[in-house]
Amino acid sequence: MSFAITAVPTGSLVAASILSADFAHMAQECRDVLDKGADLLHVDVMDGHFVPNLTMGPDMCRALRRHFPDVYLDVHLMVQRPSDYVDVFADAGASLLSFHLEVSGPMRDGGEDAHALIDRIHGAGMDAGMVINPPTPPDGLEPYLSKLELVLVMSVNPGRSGQKFIPEVLDKTRWIKKRIGPGTRLEMDGGLNPQTAPQAVTAGADMLVTASALFGAVDRATVIDQLHGAGS
Ligand code: DX5
Ligand code: ZN
């Protein structure tokens, strides 16, 4: 599966993060934001180790794929051992699997071999992404950039939705933007809303994740429109 989403010509893609949806009405929540213009669904997987929280796993991804056969499913792994989850998420219908630079060697003792992991993700038929946390310098990403369909810059420390945007990540975003090719998406995640999104887009982000600002809004369509137009 290659990155099949077509960019909105003058704007950014909006990735609806289901972490802030009403879990008891997940299908209706996703249908609603997709009908209102969200381009794809962002699935936050937390293992209770890399971050303290526990969220959802491959069964949620499989259920979304069953209900939404054509929607791009962007799975963000906040887990210590992403290599344990490549095959299960491929089987569950994920379109893209992203993992954190912080769990890769040499950043962590016994860390994952990121080159091998990217190759496995591709071999399993998915797009591959790498994610970087706010305090982490970006140079560790450099060896992988040419192989990735997506780089995800966290603009909050991962673990939950509803946190405040950290503007210090914008410098790093510009640094990454200069080094990726046109085939690589630059996604930003955390604290994005119509007020903060223009800074993200101006720094180079072309895919905006939103959870609380979207699912918590009374007028979700307007939030999506504003994010699509951010920075233009
Ligand atoms: C944070 C997750 C985000 C989160 C964003 O750990 O990776 O995707 O859902 O939530 P908001 O948009 O509310 O900051
Ligand atoms: Zn996320």
Short mmCIF file of C-alpha atoms and ligand atoms in Angstrom, two decimals:
data_model
loop_
_atom_site.label_atom_id
_atom_site.label_comp_id
_atom_site.label_asym_id
_atom_site.label_seq_id
_atom_site.Cartn_x
_atom_site.Cartn_y
_atom_site.Cartn_z
CA MET A 1 0.00 0.00 0.00
CA SER A 2 1.57 3.30 -0.96
CA PHE A 3 0.64 6.71 0.37
CA ALA A 4 -2.56 6.99 -1.61
CA ILE A 5 -4.09 10.03 0.04
CA THR A 6 -4.29 12.95 -2.36
CA ALA A 7 -3.30 16.26 -0.83
CA VAL A 8 -5.83 19.04 -0.67
CA PRO A 9 -4.09 21.30 -3.22
CA THR A 10 -3.74 24.43 -1.13
CA GLY A 11 -3.87 22.98 2.34
CA SER A 12 -2.96 20.25 4.73
CA LEU A 13 -4.40 16.82 5.34
CA VAL A 14 -6.43 16.46 8.51
CA ALA A 15 -5.86 13.26 10.47
CA ALA A 16 -8.63 12.67 13.00
CA SER A 17 -7.14 11.09 16.13
CA ILE A 18 -9.78 8.75 17.52
CA LEU A 19 -8.32 8.97 21.02
CA SER A 20 -10.78 11.78 21.78
CA ALA A 21 -13.78 10.10 20.13
CA ASP A 22 -16.55 8.57 22.20
CA PHE A 23 -15.28 4.97 22.37
CA ALA A 24 -18.80 3.65 22.92
CA HIS A 25 -19.83 5.09 19.54
CA MET A 26 -16.61 4.71 17.60
CA ALA A 27 -18.04 3.91 14.16
CA GLN A 28 -20.51 6.83 14.28
CA GLU A 29 -17.79 9.18 15.51
CA CYS A 30 -15.46 8.24 12.67
CA ARG A 31 -18.26 8.42 10.07
CA ASP A 32 -19.11 11.89 11.33
CA VAL A 33 -15.61 13.38 11.05
CA LEU A 34 -14.96 11.68 7.69
CA ASP A 35 -18.25 13.01 6.32
CA LYS A 36 -17.24 16.45 7.56
CA GLY A 37 -13.97 16.33 5.63
CA ALA A 38 -11.30 14.58 7.71
CA ASP A 39 -8.88 12.91 5.29
CA LEU A 40 -7.80 9.92 7.38
CA LEU A 41 -7.95 8.33 10.82
CA HIS A 42 -5.05 8.42 13.29
CA VAL A 43 -4.91 5.49 15.73
CA ASP A 44 -2.86 6.01 18.91
CA VAL A 45 -1.49 2.74 20.28
CA MET A 46 0.04 2.96 23.79
CA ASP A 47 1.52 0.01 25.65
CA GLY A 48 1.76 1.25 29.25
CA HIS A 49 5.60 1.16 29.02
CA PHE A 50 6.78 3.67 26.45
CA VAL A 51 4.07 5.91 27.89
CA PRO A 52 2.07 5.13 31.05
CA ASN A 53 -1.29 5.06 29.30
CA LEU A 54 -3.03 2.09 27.64
CA THR A 55 -5.26 2.82 24.69
CA MET A 56 -6.08 0.45 21.83
CA GLY A 57 -4.55 -2.27 19.70
CA PRO A 58 -4.93 -4.22 16.46
CA ASP A 59 -8.54 -5.21 17.11
CA MET A 60 -9.61 -1.57 16.96
CA CYS A 61 -7.69 -1.18 13.70
CA ARG A 62 -9.35 -4.29 12.28
CA ALA A 63 -12.81 -3.02 13.24
CA LEU A 64 -12.12 0.36 11.62
CA ARG A 65 -10.87 -1.33 8.46
CA ARG A 66 -14.04 -3.45 8.32
CA HIS A 67 -16.30 -0.39 8.68
CA PHE A 68 -14.19 1.91 6.48
CA PRO A 69 -12.57 -0.22 3.76
CA ASP A 70 -11.14 2.75 1.83
CA VAL A 71 -9.98 5.02 4.64
CA TYR A 72 -6.28 5.54 5.26
CA LEU A 73 -5.45 4.24 8.74
CA ASP A 74 -2.40 5.95 10.23
CA VAL A 75 -1.27 3.87 13.22
CA HIS A 76 1.00 5.68 15.68
CA LEU A 77 2.82 3.16 17.87
CA MET A 78 3.82 4.54 21.27
CA VAL A 79 5.30 1.20 22.32
CA GLN A 80 8.70 -0.05 23.46
CA ARG A 81 8.96 -2.89 20.93
CA PRO A 82 7.32 -1.92 17.64
CA SER A 83 8.82 -4.96 15.89
CA ASP A 84 6.40 -7.15 17.88
CA TYR A 85 3.44 -5.44 16.18
CA VAL A 86 4.28 -5.20 12.47
CA ASP A 87 2.53 -8.35 11.33
CA VAL A 88 -0.54 -7.96 13.54
CA PHE A 89 -1.20 -4.42 12.33
CA ALA A 90 -0.61 -5.39 8.70
CA ASP A 91 -3.13 -8.17 9.17
CA ALA A 92 -5.52 -5.73 10.86
CA GLY A 93 -5.51 -3.47 7.80
CA ALA A 94 -3.25 -0.58 8.87
CA SER A 95 -2.17 1.66 5.99
CA LEU A 96 0.84 3.15 7.77
CA LEU A 97 2.77 2.14 10.87
CA SER A 98 4.91 4.71 12.64
CA PHE A 99 7.31 4.09 15.53
CA HIS A 100 9.40 6.35 17.75
CA LEU A 101 13.02 7.26 17.18
CA GLU A 102 13.35 7.05 20.97
CA VAL A 103 12.95 3.24 20.98
CA SER A 104 15.50 2.77 18.21
CA GLY A 105 19.17 1.97 18.60
CA PRO A 106 21.45 3.73 19.31
CA MET A 107 19.11 5.94 21.36
CA ARG A 108 18.17 3.08 23.65
CA ASP A 109 20.19 0.10 24.88
CA GLY A 110 18.91 -2.94 23.04
CA GLY A 111 16.82 -0.61 20.90
CA GLU A 112 15.17 -1.52 17.64
CA ASP A 113 17.11 -1.62 14.36
CA ALA A 114 15.14 1.11 12.61
CA HIS A 115 16.40 0.22 9.11
CA ALA A 116 15.27 -3.37 9.54
CA LEU A 117 11.97 -2.27 11.02
CA ILE A 118 11.21 0.09 8.13
CA ASP A 119 12.01 -2.72 5.69
CA ARG A 120 9.70 -5.09 7.56
CA ILE A 121 6.87 -2.54 7.56
CA HIS A 122 7.28 -2.09 3.82
CA GLY A 123 7.54 -5.84 3.30
CA ALA A 124 4.25 -6.24 5.14
CA GLY A 125 2.61 -3.86 2.64
CA MET A 126 2.34 -0.74 4.80
CA ASP A 127 3.79 2.76 4.60
CA ALA A 128 6.44 3.51 7.24
CA GLY A 129 6.75 6.49 9.54
CA MET A 130 9.12 7.59 12.29
CA VAL A 131 8.11 9.78 15.20
CA ILE A 132 10.18 12.19 17.26
CA ASN A 133 9.33 13.51 20.73
CA PRO A 134 9.63 17.19 21.67
CA PRO A 135 12.95 16.96 23.58
CA THR A 136 14.73 14.73 21.03
CA PRO A 137 17.14 16.38 18.56
CA PRO A 138 16.26 15.60 14.91
CA ASP A 139 19.67 14.49 13.58
CA GLY A 140 19.04 10.88 14.66
CA LEU A 141 16.35 10.71 11.98
CA GLU A 142 18.69 11.59 9.14
CA PRO A 143 19.81 8.06 8.16
CA TYR A 144 16.19 6.98 7.66
CA LEU A 145 14.58 9.96 5.96
CA SER A 146 14.95 8.74 2.38
CA LYS A 147 13.13 5.47 3.22
CA LEU A 148 10.12 6.94 5.02
CA GLU A 149 6.68 7.86 3.70
CA LEU A 150 6.11 9.97 6.81
CA VAL A 151 7.92 11.77 9.61
CA LEU A 152 5.79 12.66 12.63
CA VAL A 153 6.87 15.51 14.90
CA MET A 154 5.23 15.34 18.31
CA SER A 155 4.18 18.79 19.48
CA VAL A 156 3.24 17.47 22.94
CA ASN A 157 4.89 14.78 25.03
CA PRO A 158 3.00 11.64 24.06
CA GLY A 159 0.59 9.87 26.36
CA ARG A 160 -2.76 11.58 26.16
CA SER A 161 -4.83 14.05 24.21
CA GLY A 162 -5.82 17.53 25.33
CA GLN A 163 -2.33 18.92 26.06
CA LYS A 164 -0.91 22.29 25.12
CA PHE A 165 1.07 22.78 21.89
CA ILE A 166 4.86 23.08 22.41
CA PRO A 167 6.10 25.73 19.92
CA GLU A 168 9.77 24.83 20.44
CA VAL A 169 9.28 21.89 18.03
CA LEU A 170 8.84 24.28 15.11
CA ASP A 171 12.62 24.72 14.60
CA LYS A 172 13.03 20.98 14.32
CA THR A 173 10.11 20.81 11.90
CA ARG A 174 11.84 23.28 9.58
CA TRP A 175 15.07 21.25 9.86
CA ILE A 176 13.27 18.05 8.85
CA LYS A 177 11.32 19.74 6.04
CA LYS A 178 14.58 20.78 4.35
CA ARG A 179 15.79 17.18 4.35
CA ILE A 180 12.78 15.19 3.12
CA GLY A 181 11.73 14.62 -0.45
CA PRO A 182 8.33 15.40 -1.98
CA GLY A 183 7.20 11.81 -1.37
CA THR A 184 7.52 12.07 2.39
CA ARG A 185 4.75 13.57 4.48
CA LEU A 186 5.54 15.73 7.51
CA GLU A 187 2.91 15.17 10.17
CA MET A 188 2.49 17.04 13.43
CA ASP A 189 0.62 15.70 16.45
CA GLY A 190 -0.42 17.32 19.71
CA GLY A 191 -2.21 20.46 20.76
CA LEU A 192 -3.25 21.36 17.22
CA ASN A 193 -6.32 23.50 16.74
CA PRO A 194 -7.26 26.39 14.43
CA GLN A 195 -5.07 28.75 16.52
CA THR A 196 -1.88 26.65 16.60
CA ALA A 197 -2.13 24.91 13.19
CA PRO A 198 -0.93 27.88 11.09
CA GLN A 199 2.47 27.79 12.83
CA ALA A 200 2.76 24.06 12.14
CA VAL A 201 1.97 24.49 8.45
CA THR A 202 4.27 27.48 8.04
CA ALA A 203 7.10 25.39 9.50
CA GLY A 204 6.45 22.66 6.91
CA ALA A 205 3.84 20.28 8.32
CA ASP A 206 1.41 18.99 5.67
CA MET A 207 -0.58 16.55 7.80
CA LEU A 208 -2.23 17.71 11.01
CA VAL A 209 -3.39 15.33 13.72
CA THR A 210 -6.24 16.50 15.87
CA ALA A 211 -8.08 14.79 18.71
CA SER A 212 -9.59 17.04 21.38
CA ALA A 213 -9.98 20.15 19.21
CA LEU A 214 -11.98 18.13 16.69
CA PHE A 215 -14.00 15.60 18.67
CA GLY A 216 -14.65 18.14 21.43
CA ALA A 217 -15.93 20.80 19.04
CA VAL A 218 -19.58 21.67 18.63
CA ASP A 219 -18.95 22.51 14.98
CA ARG A 220 -16.54 19.84 13.76
CA ALA A 221 -16.90 20.76 10.08
CA THR A 222 -15.62 24.27 10.72
CA VAL A 223 -12.61 22.96 12.67
CA ILE A 224 -11.73 20.65 9.76
CA ASP A 225 -12.13 23.48 7.24
CA GLN A 226 -9.93 25.75 9.35
CA LEU A 227 -7.22 23.10 9.64
CA HIS A 228 -7.35 22.47 5.88
CA GLY A 229 -6.81 26.15 5.28
CA ALA A 230 -4.23 26.71 8.03
CA GLY A 231 -1.22 28.72 6.96
CA SER A 232 -2.54 29.53 3.48
C1 DX5 B 1 -0.70 11.95 22.03
C2 DX5 B 1 -1.27 11.31 20.79
C3 DX5 B 1 -2.03 12.30 19.97
C4 DX5 B 1 -3.24 12.87 20.66
C5 DX5 B 1 -3.50 14.26 20.18
O1 DX5 B 1 0.10 11.05 22.71
O2 DX5 B 1 -0.26 10.79 19.98
O3 DX5 B 1 -2.38 11.76 18.69
O4 DX5 B 1 -4.37 12.06 20.47
O5 DX5 B 1 -4.44 14.85 21.00
P1 DX5 B 1 -4.75 16.43 20.94
O6 DX5 B 1 -5.05 16.75 19.51
O7 DX5 B 1 -5.92 16.58 21.84
O8 DX5 B 1 -3.53 17.11 21.45
ZN ZN B 2 -0.70 10.26 17.82
#
